[in-house]
Amino acid sequence: MKLTIIIVNYNVKYFLEQALASVKKAAENLEAEIIVVDNASSDGSAALVKSRFPEVTLLENIVNKGFSIANNQAIKIAKGEFVLLLNPDTLLQEDTLEKTVRFMDAHPEAGALGVNMIDGKGIFLPESKRSLPTPAVSFYKITGLSALFPKSKTFGRYHLGFLNENDTHEVDVLSGAFMLIRKKTLDTIGLLDETFFMYGEDVDLSYRIKLAGYKNYYFPETQIIHYKGESTKRGSLNYVKMFYNAMLIFAKKHFSSQQAKIYSIVIAVAVYLSAVAAFFKRALGQIMLPFADAVLLYAGMLLIKNFWASNIKNAPEYYPPEYMLYIVPGYIFFWLVSVYLSGGYDKPVKNHRLVRGLLTGSLLIAAFYAFLPESLRFSRAMIILGAAWAVFSMVGLRLVLKMLFGKKSGVTDESSHRMVVVGDKEEAERALALLTHADSDYRFIGYVSPNGKAVEDEHCLGAYDELAEIKNTYDVDEIIFCSKHVSAKKIITAMLENGPELNYKIVPENSASIIGSNSKNSAGDLFAIDVNLAISSPMNRRNKRFLDIALCCSFIFLLPVNIFLIKNFWGFIKNWGMVLSGSKTWVGYAGNVLQNGNYVLPKIKPGILNPIDALITKNISDSAAKRLNLLYAKDYDAYSDLKIIWNGWKELGREVGYTVS
């Protein structure tokens, strides 16, 4: 057998589905086998492989054994002359496997090969070719010198930026996302080092290949898409720690003790700086817009107060200092919290969420106003005028930021795209149905025939060869490709030709998903029927957590009553603490099973109560319980939890709820 393709998967079902479909097409003219090692995924990945790709050899681990161990499991049974380690969040061109195998056959000195990788925006991924991460190279990377001087042979060695990405080169390190290895080489140097759980194993393997006298080649004559971050969630502090810990393992293994000591210091500094930078970046990103809103609201309320006092009340000192010190900040707090809970700060920013939050906050202020002592009730008119100013100023601020900075402002409504679909009419309609089901905002312009000429249809804008012209004519900012009729090679070519300013997504054939990525530094975007339930939306997840905390606070005042109402009071106290800490939620699923027929329910914290507690009859079948779970996830809102808690109040102290088998 010529080739064994190995994919290690963990909870990326639809990306795996697309990767396998592309691998099957790319391997049609080769004697090849495909092995998928599933590391205890809970999203139905294994079931999908069995049903859609029965020819694939599937190894199912009951626990997540990590990248190295899982790959080694497959390598031990591999029959191919070559072994390809491939990430599940990749898409191969139809000629990728043939070209790379042909190159390896022509270069017997080659131990391993990597290819030109692009992200979901068509941007070249520099990790396609890398240098050995020596202390000096790592220092240049960590301090940012490599980013400042990417083409320098001294400072730019980490990603070998001085080497032309369009030429074939011998390199030190290849990416584990696509690593084609000669099986004979693995027999010589051994398998992946299982000390590495995730990250670093590709660096170690590449280095050992070179130490054994073989060469690692970067081969750019074929390209693949790598949705960087989807299978590993890059950018988080946890990722930084895991990656640099892997580098420490590598240093202790391959460097001298003195080098390893220096390296460990560099790594420790890197982790600290990355953590601090990530914290401040996150914090600033989250508070800058609310802070600007608060400043605008306060300034506006001050002007309104001065105008009202001088021109309406004819008494410039009508409002005491306490008004601007306490009352107005209180109003602003209500408005901003209501906007937050309404999703007004979620991205993409939508003005209707903002206005909804402000109206809700104004109603809360008006209700709270009635309970204030007479000395603090200054004027209902100020509330009305303040609410009007809040709407005007906050919407206006977002419009100004959008005009000045565009997408960089972070307030552009990126979900409302002028979108075209490349595919036939039937596939275009299927793509639109998936987007509608996922509640995605879009402005459908029309579809583009995947063949050489347009069809006679009012919605057909032209043919694939005219895509660049169509993009410019209709000011398109998103293209969706239907892989049933558009080859991966055409998709990648179109992405490169039309540039990273556009968003690109792919509808895999016979799949209930749409896959894409709008940032090279973030995880991929996924629209699928089993991940777009109401409970998975950021706003509902946040509101659910807010409700949990609000209920915890309310239960403190109800303790004297709960002593008599709740069956297991001390169990309730324990549950109260676990909900407050975030390890549990007051209402969860009935049981601990996420797989539910054709759906995989989004994960939430284990619940004290569940949808069954809202029923009069609690003795129901497992299938009925699963349907209740699905309905709960699909139609979730805060009222759902309140209704269940009201009906199951006596059971708030229980330790174990209903379990679905």
XYZ file of C-alpha atoms in Angstrom:
661
model
C 0.000 0.000 0.000
C 1.306 3.445 -0.918
C -0.197 5.754 1.683
C -1.814 5.780 5.126
C -3.650 8.968 6.133
C -4.026 9.402 9.898
C -6.396 11.937 11.440
C -6.661 12.434 15.202
C -10.013 13.981 16.078
C -11.414 15.615 19.181
C -14.867 17.217 19.079
C -14.706 18.752 15.602
C -17.256 16.557 13.863
C -18.140 18.718 10.891
C -14.571 19.786 10.212
C -13.623 16.100 10.275
C -16.457 15.365 7.858
C -15.133 17.935 5.387
C -11.532 16.762 5.799
C -12.459 13.121 5.141
C -14.468 14.046 2.062
C -11.488 15.966 0.646
C -9.068 13.150 1.523
C -11.263 10.607 -0.288
C -11.193 12.701 -3.466
C -7.453 13.331 -3.200
C -6.694 9.618 -2.706
C -8.789 8.303 -5.615
C -5.733 7.476 -7.765
C -3.604 6.119 -4.943
C -3.605 2.851 -3.060
C -4.395 4.385 0.295
C -6.082 3.764 3.639
C -7.559 6.260 6.081
C -7.381 5.837 9.853
C -9.281 8.130 12.228
C -8.417 8.056 15.907
C -11.183 9.649 17.953
C -10.016 10.889 21.345
C -13.264 10.405 23.282
C -15.244 13.095 21.441
C -18.679 13.892 22.845
C -20.047 15.531 19.682
C -20.959 12.397 17.713
C -17.762 12.333 15.626
C -17.352 8.555 15.853
C -20.969 7.930 14.844
C -20.543 10.239 11.852
C -17.442 8.359 10.654
C -19.232 5.032 10.949
C -22.299 6.187 9.049
C -20.753 8.406 6.351
C -17.321 6.834 5.898
C -17.623 3.097 6.599
C -14.430 2.409 4.617
C -12.396 4.398 7.164
C -10.653 2.496 9.955
C -11.912 4.041 13.198
C -10.095 3.715 16.513
C -12.198 4.958 19.432
C -10.459 5.965 22.648
C -12.570 6.129 25.782
C -10.386 8.964 27.135
C -8.471 11.753 25.419
C -4.995 10.272 25.095
C -3.455 13.261 23.400
C -2.049 13.807 19.928
C 1.128 11.714 20.135
C -0.360 8.556 21.650
C -3.335 8.653 19.277
C -1.113 9.011 16.208
C 1.110 6.195 17.417
C -1.919 3.935 17.787
C -2.621 4.411 14.093
C 1.016 4.277 12.925
C 1.402 0.854 14.543
C -1.265 -0.587 12.233
C -0.446 1.530 9.181
C 0.219 -0.407 5.981
C 1.362 2.455 3.763
C 4.842 3.171 2.433
C 4.140 6.762 3.505
C 2.239 8.036 6.543
C 0.401 11.372 6.478
C -0.373 13.019 9.801
C -3.304 15.323 9.067
C -5.377 17.665 11.212
C -9.176 17.268 11.068
C -9.654 21.007 10.417
C -8.057 20.873 6.969
C -9.196 20.763 3.345
C -6.958 19.154 0.697
C -6.826 19.939 -2.984
C -7.638 17.064 -5.279
C -3.994 16.778 -6.397
C -2.359 17.249 -2.980
C -1.669 13.604 -2.169
C -0.497 12.611 -5.649
C 1.894 15.561 -5.937
C 3.401 15.133 -2.478
C 3.851 11.357 -2.819
C 5.421 11.851 -6.262
C 7.893 14.339 -4.775
C 8.827 11.922 -1.996
C 9.358 9.130 -4.529
C 11.661 11.414 -6.524
C 13.645 12.444 -3.428
C 14.739 9.369 -1.465
C 16.696 11.609 0.913
C 13.411 13.170 2.069
C 12.227 11.916 5.427
C 9.168 14.161 5.654
C 7.323 16.842 3.722
C 4.990 19.730 4.502
C 2.930 21.895 2.172
C 1.830 25.484 1.671
C -1.026 26.061 4.118
C -3.514 28.933 4.042
C -6.152 29.847 6.591
C -9.866 30.317 5.997
C -9.285 33.797 4.560
C -6.690 32.629 2.041
C -3.763 34.037 4.053
C -0.506 32.078 4.028
C 0.197 30.389 7.361
C 3.857 31.019 8.254
C 4.073 27.839 10.347
C 4.100 25.940 7.055
C 7.904 26.239 7.337
C 9.835 26.793 10.526
C 13.298 26.754 11.990
C 14.482 24.859 15.036
C 13.349 26.827 18.127
C 16.768 27.407 19.661
C 17.001 29.833 22.614
C 18.066 32.650 20.259
C 15.324 31.954 17.700
C 12.710 31.689 20.459
C 13.926 34.932 22.035
C 13.512 36.796 18.734
C 9.997 35.373 18.400
C 8.957 36.196 21.963
C 10.319 39.754 21.915
C 8.558 40.495 18.628
C 11.794 41.040 16.680
C 10.775 38.293 14.251
C 7.531 40.158 13.539
C 9.361 43.468 13.072
C 11.957 41.946 10.745
C 10.248 38.907 9.187
C 12.635 38.750 6.204
C 15.800 38.972 8.316
C 18.039 35.906 8.284
C 18.871 36.647 11.918
C 15.597 37.762 13.479
C 13.141 36.057 11.087
C 14.340 32.501 11.512
C 11.337 31.228 13.505
C 9.085 31.161 10.420
C 11.960 31.366 7.911
C 10.434 34.522 6.485
C 13.483 35.104 4.293
C 12.630 31.970 2.272
C 10.191 32.477 -0.601
C 6.920 30.751 0.271
C 6.425 29.820 -3.407
C 9.678 27.852 -3.694
C 10.603 24.394 -2.446
C 13.042 24.494 0.488
C 14.771 22.196 2.908
C 13.618 23.291 6.387
C 14.098 22.309 10.012
C 10.531 21.925 11.259
C 7.244 20.930 9.611
C 3.725 21.423 10.929
C 1.834 18.469 12.374
C -1.281 19.773 10.608
C 0.095 18.170 7.400
C 3.195 16.029 7.745
C 3.905 13.358 5.137
C 6.517 10.936 6.504
C 8.302 8.000 4.929
C 7.346 4.912 6.956
C 10.919 3.649 6.708
C 12.026 6.860 8.421
C 9.644 6.227 11.313
C 10.956 2.675 11.596
C 14.438 4.172 11.966
C 13.793 7.055 14.376
C 10.822 5.665 16.291
C 7.287 6.929 16.753
C 6.073 10.225 18.161
C 7.351 10.996 21.645
C 4.390 10.364 23.943
C 5.777 12.757 26.547
C 4.173 15.459 24.410
C 0.413 15.480 25.008
C -0.316 18.246 22.505
C 2.018 20.676 20.715
C 5.753 20.223 20.272
C 5.584 16.660 18.980
C 5.937 17.870 15.390
C 9.030 19.909 16.336
C 10.538 16.900 18.094
C 9.726 14.545 15.216
C 11.101 16.953 12.597
C 14.336 17.342 14.550
C 14.795 13.591 14.996
C 14.260 13.104 11.257
C 17.123 15.522 10.571
C 19.331 13.940 13.218
C 18.869 10.592 11.460
C 20.282 12.064 8.240
C 17.013 12.650 6.373
C 15.735 15.961 5.025
C 12.509 17.833 5.740
C 11.045 19.604 2.741
C 8.613 22.478 2.433
C 6.665 21.823 -0.791
C 4.526 24.725 -2.099
C 3.279 23.200 -5.354
C -0.007 22.283 -3.717
C -1.975 24.105 -1.051
C -4.381 23.114 1.682
C -6.719 25.101 3.907
C -6.030 24.805 7.617
C -8.698 26.388 9.798
C -6.003 27.330 12.242
C -7.194 27.046 15.798
C -10.367 24.998 15.322
C -9.003 21.716 16.633
C -6.792 23.354 19.250
C -8.451 26.710 20.141
C -5.342 28.844 19.804
C -4.873 32.174 21.503
C -6.097 31.190 24.976
C -3.818 31.334 28.002
C -4.213 27.578 28.337
C -2.881 27.170 24.794
C 0.110 29.401 25.568
C 0.958 27.397 28.691
C 0.596 24.027 26.948
C 2.644 25.139 23.940
C 5.524 26.536 25.965
C 5.523 23.586 28.340
C 5.941 21.407 25.267
C 8.891 23.553 24.223
C 10.436 23.015 27.666
C 10.151 19.257 27.195
C 11.837 19.626 23.806
C 14.661 21.751 25.255
C 15.411 19.320 28.094
C 15.438 16.459 25.606
C 17.639 17.929 22.865
C 19.649 20.850 24.278
C 22.582 20.839 26.656
C 21.797 21.459 30.309
C 23.084 25.036 30.042
C 21.012 25.696 26.899
C 17.973 24.092 28.492
C 18.363 26.317 31.549
C 18.536 29.455 29.394
C 15.609 28.179 27.366
C 13.502 27.586 30.480
C 14.095 31.201 31.560
C 13.096 32.464 28.106
C 9.994 30.274 28.186
C 9.013 31.429 31.689
C 9.305 35.059 30.586
C 7.284 34.243 27.453
C 4.451 32.650 29.429
C 4.355 35.571 31.877
C 4.394 38.224 29.154
C 1.816 36.352 27.089
C -0.464 35.992 30.109
C -0.193 39.691 30.990
C -0.659 40.775 27.377
C -3.629 38.441 26.887
C -5.264 39.672 30.111
C -4.938 43.355 29.226
C -5.952 42.792 25.623
C -9.063 40.902 26.722
C -9.876 43.382 29.462
C -9.423 46.412 27.227
C -11.415 44.792 24.446
C -14.292 44.133 26.827
C -14.418 47.439 28.705
C -13.451 50.057 26.119
C -16.869 50.334 24.460
C -18.906 50.216 27.718
C -16.506 52.776 29.220
C -16.965 55.085 26.222
C -20.745 54.628 26.515
C -20.640 55.509 30.220
C -18.610 58.659 29.582
C -21.011 59.749 26.828
C -24.055 59.060 28.989
C -22.651 60.944 31.965
C -21.618 63.935 29.846
C -25.033 64.010 28.178
C -26.893 63.754 31.485
C -24.783 66.603 32.859
C -25.691 68.849 29.926
C -29.363 67.858 30.120
C -29.392 68.562 33.867
C -27.847 71.997 33.426
C -30.219 72.919 30.591
C -33.301 71.657 32.433
C -32.399 73.397 35.681
C -31.603 76.747 34.026
C -34.305 76.917 31.353
C -37.214 74.832 32.664
C -36.895 75.073 36.440
C -35.314 78.549 36.293
C -33.027 77.480 39.126
C -29.452 76.589 38.164
C -28.896 74.941 41.556
C -32.166 72.985 41.403
C -30.390 69.602 41.404
C -28.176 68.921 44.441
C -24.646 67.442 44.042
C -25.977 64.001 45.051
C -27.865 63.835 41.759
C -24.737 63.623 39.600
C -22.781 61.735 42.258
C -25.207 58.883 42.906
C -28.442 59.006 40.939
C -27.049 59.475 37.411
C -24.334 56.788 37.867
C -27.157 54.514 39.057
C -29.143 55.230 35.896
C -26.071 54.558 33.761
C -25.456 51.280 35.606
C -29.012 50.098 34.878
C -28.745 51.073 31.217
C -25.385 49.430 30.604
C -26.235 46.221 32.466
C -29.500 45.959 30.527
C -27.665 46.513 27.233
C -25.134 43.842 28.223
C -27.816 41.304 29.098
C -29.691 42.138 25.916
C -26.637 41.249 23.833
C -25.829 44.847 22.937
C -22.110 44.236 23.439
C -22.042 40.907 21.615
C -20.345 40.806 18.241
C -21.538 41.358 15.618
C -23.081 44.492 17.120
C -26.774 44.896 16.353
C -28.551 48.143 17.108
C -31.882 46.497 17.880
C -30.250 44.665 20.804
C -28.799 47.962 22.003
C -32.137 49.784 21.832
C -33.937 46.843 23.440
C -31.498 46.914 26.352
C -31.852 50.667 26.812
C -35.647 50.466 26.823
C -35.540 47.623 29.348
C -33.117 49.600 31.524
C -35.342 52.660 31.346
C -38.334 50.621 32.510
C -36.279 49.236 35.400
C -35.172 52.751 36.341
C -38.776 53.971 36.238
C -39.865 51.071 38.443
C -36.969 51.619 40.847
C -37.712 55.364 40.891
C -41.034 54.725 42.619
C -39.243 53.133 45.593
C -36.813 55.999 46.120
C -37.399 58.371 49.046
C -39.009 61.671 48.121
C -35.719 63.519 48.557
C -34.119 61.482 45.749
C -36.986 61.666 43.236
C -35.790 64.556 41.128
C -37.565 64.313 37.777
C -39.152 61.638 35.574
C -38.434 63.939 32.639
C -34.710 63.448 33.228
C -35.175 59.676 32.894
C -37.040 60.078 29.606
C -34.562 62.608 28.228
C -31.657 60.490 29.462
C -33.039 57.390 27.724
C -33.440 59.351 24.487
C -29.868 60.618 24.785
C -28.638 57.093 25.521
C -30.182 55.753 22.319
C -28.916 58.650 20.228
C -25.401 58.739 21.656
C -24.707 55.002 21.829
C -26.026 54.258 18.337
C -24.211 57.335 17.058
C -20.936 56.267 18.658
C -21.092 52.925 16.863
C -21.820 54.585 13.535
C -18.868 56.951 13.972
C -16.523 54.089 14.935
C -17.712 52.086 11.954
C -17.109 55.002 9.556
C -13.684 55.813 10.979
C -12.235 52.354 11.500
C -14.501 49.902 9.638
C -14.101 46.296 10.775
C -11.135 47.204 12.978
C -13.503 49.109 15.245
C -15.098 45.864 16.370
C -18.595 47.332 15.998
C -19.225 46.476 12.354
C -22.270 44.296 11.850
C -20.250 41.553 10.191
C -23.076 39.056 10.075
C -25.106 40.992 7.509
C -23.022 40.113 4.461
C -23.641 40.750 0.780
C -23.261 37.128 -0.107
C -23.090 34.999 -3.248
C -23.102 31.217 -3.492
C -20.889 29.368 -5.977
C -22.799 26.238 -6.931
C -25.846 25.130 -8.871
C -29.329 26.339 -7.982
C -30.172 23.294 -5.861
C -27.019 23.541 -3.720
C -27.419 27.315 -3.416
C -30.916 26.822 -2.026
C -29.582 24.202 0.404
C -26.916 26.644 1.605
C -29.545 29.337 2.151
C -31.710 26.884 4.087
C -28.792 26.039 6.388
C -28.045 29.718 6.978
C -31.712 30.426 7.717
C -31.872 27.503 10.140
C -28.756 28.815 11.880
C -30.420 32.236 12.232
C -27.568 33.882 10.316
C -28.067 37.340 8.847
C -27.149 37.687 5.188
C -28.135 39.539 2.017
C -28.259 36.962 -0.732
C -27.276 38.552 -4.048
C -27.480 35.442 -6.224
C -25.616 32.310 -7.167
C -22.681 31.725 -9.502
C -22.646 28.764 -11.845
C -19.701 26.477 -11.007
C -19.240 25.608 -14.677
C -17.828 27.594 -17.582
C -21.034 29.370 -18.454
C -23.993 30.932 -16.696
C -27.449 29.384 -16.743
C -30.643 31.194 -17.679
C -32.075 31.976 -14.276
C -32.972 35.299 -12.683
C -30.816 34.499 -9.637
C -27.759 33.354 -11.598
C -25.180 36.155 -11.673
C -22.719 34.499 -14.038
C -20.110 31.729 -14.205
C -17.174 30.824 -11.939
C -14.674 32.446 -14.332
C -16.500 35.762 -13.838
C -16.349 35.611 -10.025
C -13.906 38.518 -9.620
C -16.056 40.741 -11.829
C -19.226 39.671 -9.991
C -17.570 40.476 -6.664
C -16.752 44.016 -7.777
C -20.057 44.648 -9.545
C -22.238 43.661 -6.599
C -19.862 44.761 -3.812
C -19.800 41.216 -2.432
C -18.112 40.627 0.922
C -18.813 36.902 1.414
C -18.571 33.926 -0.929
C -19.976 30.520 -0.072
C -18.689 27.572 -2.103
C -20.691 24.360 -2.575
C -18.102 21.581 -2.689
C -20.463 19.235 -4.521
C -19.760 21.093 -7.760
C -16.735 23.264 -6.901
C -13.379 21.527 -6.466
C -11.119 22.339 -3.539
C -8.546 23.584 -6.040
C -11.063 26.068 -7.477
C -12.063 27.170 -3.975
C -8.466 27.842 -2.945
C -7.698 29.567 -6.255
C -10.727 31.844 -5.836
C -9.713 32.695 -2.254
C -6.204 33.649 -3.340
C -7.422 35.670 -6.327
C -10.129 37.601 -4.470
C -8.073 38.350 -1.379
C -8.485 38.199 2.407
C -10.880 41.172 2.552
C -13.728 38.776 1.765
C -15.178 36.087 4.005
C -15.256 32.551 2.640
C -17.320 29.561 3.669
C -17.779 26.060 2.300
C -20.870 23.841 2.199
C -19.580 20.247 2.148
C -21.546 17.814 0.004
C -24.363 16.005 1.850
C -23.491 17.812 5.069
C -25.695 19.813 7.431
C -22.930 22.343 8.021
C -21.312 25.445 6.577
C -17.645 25.890 7.467
C -15.408 28.926 7.328
C -13.109 31.227 9.255
C -12.997 35.020 9.310
C -9.699 35.362 11.150
C -6.387 33.571 10.866
C -6.011 33.807 14.655
C -9.394 32.473 15.665
C -11.262 29.232 15.506
C -13.370 28.465 12.492
C -16.995 29.462 12.100
C -19.507 26.652 11.975
C -23.188 26.776 11.073
C -24.880 23.429 11.679
C -28.254 22.252 12.877
C -26.850 20.694 16.030
C -24.744 23.615 17.233
C -27.096 26.523 16.599
C -29.749 25.788 19.178
C -30.965 28.726 21.275
C -29.059 27.623 24.368
C -25.752 27.865 22.490
C -26.075 31.610 21.785
C -23.688 33.814 23.827
C -26.559 35.979 25.038
C -28.601 33.054 26.361
C -25.556 31.452 27.981
C -24.728 34.721 29.695
C -28.324 35.263 30.777
C -28.478 31.727 32.118
C -25.418 32.348 34.263
C -26.804 35.727 35.367
C -30.071 34.047 36.332
C -28.173 31.421 38.347
C -26.388 34.135 40.322
C -29.575 36.193 40.765
C -31.401 33.138 42.095
C -28.532 32.394 44.492
C -28.866 35.933 45.847
C -32.662 35.614 46.100
C -32.429 32.272 47.914
C -30.428 33.936 50.715
C -33.501 35.981 51.663
C -35.708 32.902 51.340
C -33.627 30.681 53.639
C -36.173 30.735 56.504
C -38.861 29.518 54.093
C -36.635 27.031 52.247
C -35.809 25.222 55.486
C -39.412 23.970 55.478
C -40.047 23.734 51.699
C -36.944 21.938 50.404
C -36.640 18.244 51.158
C -32.866 18.090 51.666
C -31.939 21.490 53.057
C -28.217 20.783 53.587
C -28.044 19.367 50.094
C -29.578 22.647 48.926
C -26.821 24.620 50.724
C -24.204 22.472 48.968
C -25.904 22.948 45.604
C -26.173 26.687 46.248
C -22.398 26.908 46.647
C -21.728 24.838 43.525
C -24.079 26.938 41.399
C -22.578 30.168 42.728
C -19.062 28.917 41.910
C -20.147 27.975 38.389
C -19.584 24.218 38.624
C -23.341 23.552 38.386
C -26.452 25.310 37.127
C -29.921 25.319 38.685
C -31.425 23.788 35.533
C -29.627 21.450 33.129
C -30.369 18.516 30.873
C -32.131 15.376 32.002
C -29.124 13.091 32.200
C -25.557 13.510 31.023
C -25.954 12.442 27.388
C -25.299 15.057 24.699
C -25.953 12.780 21.726
C -29.649 13.006 20.891
C -30.542 11.278 17.636
C -29.381 13.553 14.802
C -28.580 16.349 17.251
C -25.648 16.887 19.581
C -26.782 19.171 22.371
C -24.490 22.095 23.291
C -22.675 21.529 26.570
C -23.931 23.252 29.702
C -23.106 22.729 33.376
C -24.717 19.774 35.188
C -28.125 20.803 36.490
C -29.797 20.372 39.869
C -33.179 20.322 38.119
C -34.046 19.438 34.535
C -36.993 19.750 32.094
C -38.717 16.719 33.603
C -39.252 18.666 36.829
C -41.738 20.901 35.013
C -44.002 17.901 34.379
C -46.742 16.562 36.616
C -45.783 12.992 35.710
C -42.096 12.322 36.287
C -42.052 8.697 35.142
C -41.314 9.056 31.424
C -39.304 7.062 28.896
C -35.708 7.822 27.990
C -36.716 8.822 24.466
C -39.263 11.282 25.870
C -36.616 12.695 28.214
C -34.256 13.208 25.280
C -36.970 15.001 23.332
C -37.538 17.275 26.328
C -33.790 18.009 26.398
C -33.890 18.919 22.721
C -36.899 21.216 23.163
C -35.237 22.848 26.177
C -32.041 23.530 24.173
C -33.881 24.596 21.041
C -36.317 27.057 22.614
C -34.326 28.121 25.671
C -34.986 31.396 27.437
C -34.726 32.482 31.077
C -38.447 31.854 31.578
C -37.844 28.153 30.856
C -35.552 27.910 33.876
C -37.898 29.881 36.118
C -40.815 27.622 35.221
C -38.811 24.470 35.957
C -37.520 25.880 39.266
C -41.022 26.902 40.334
C -42.336 23.397 39.708
C -39.316 21.607 41.166
C -38.638 23.878 44.128
C -38.795 21.051 46.678
C -36.043 19.166 44.814
C -33.437 21.948 44.864
C -31.499 20.033 47.507
C -31.165 16.751 45.654
C -27.738 15.401 44.799
C -28.538 13.284 41.754
C -31.186 14.130 39.187
C -32.809 12.036 36.490
C -30.349 10.036 34.365
C -30.918 9.171 30.727
C -29.401 5.862 29.750
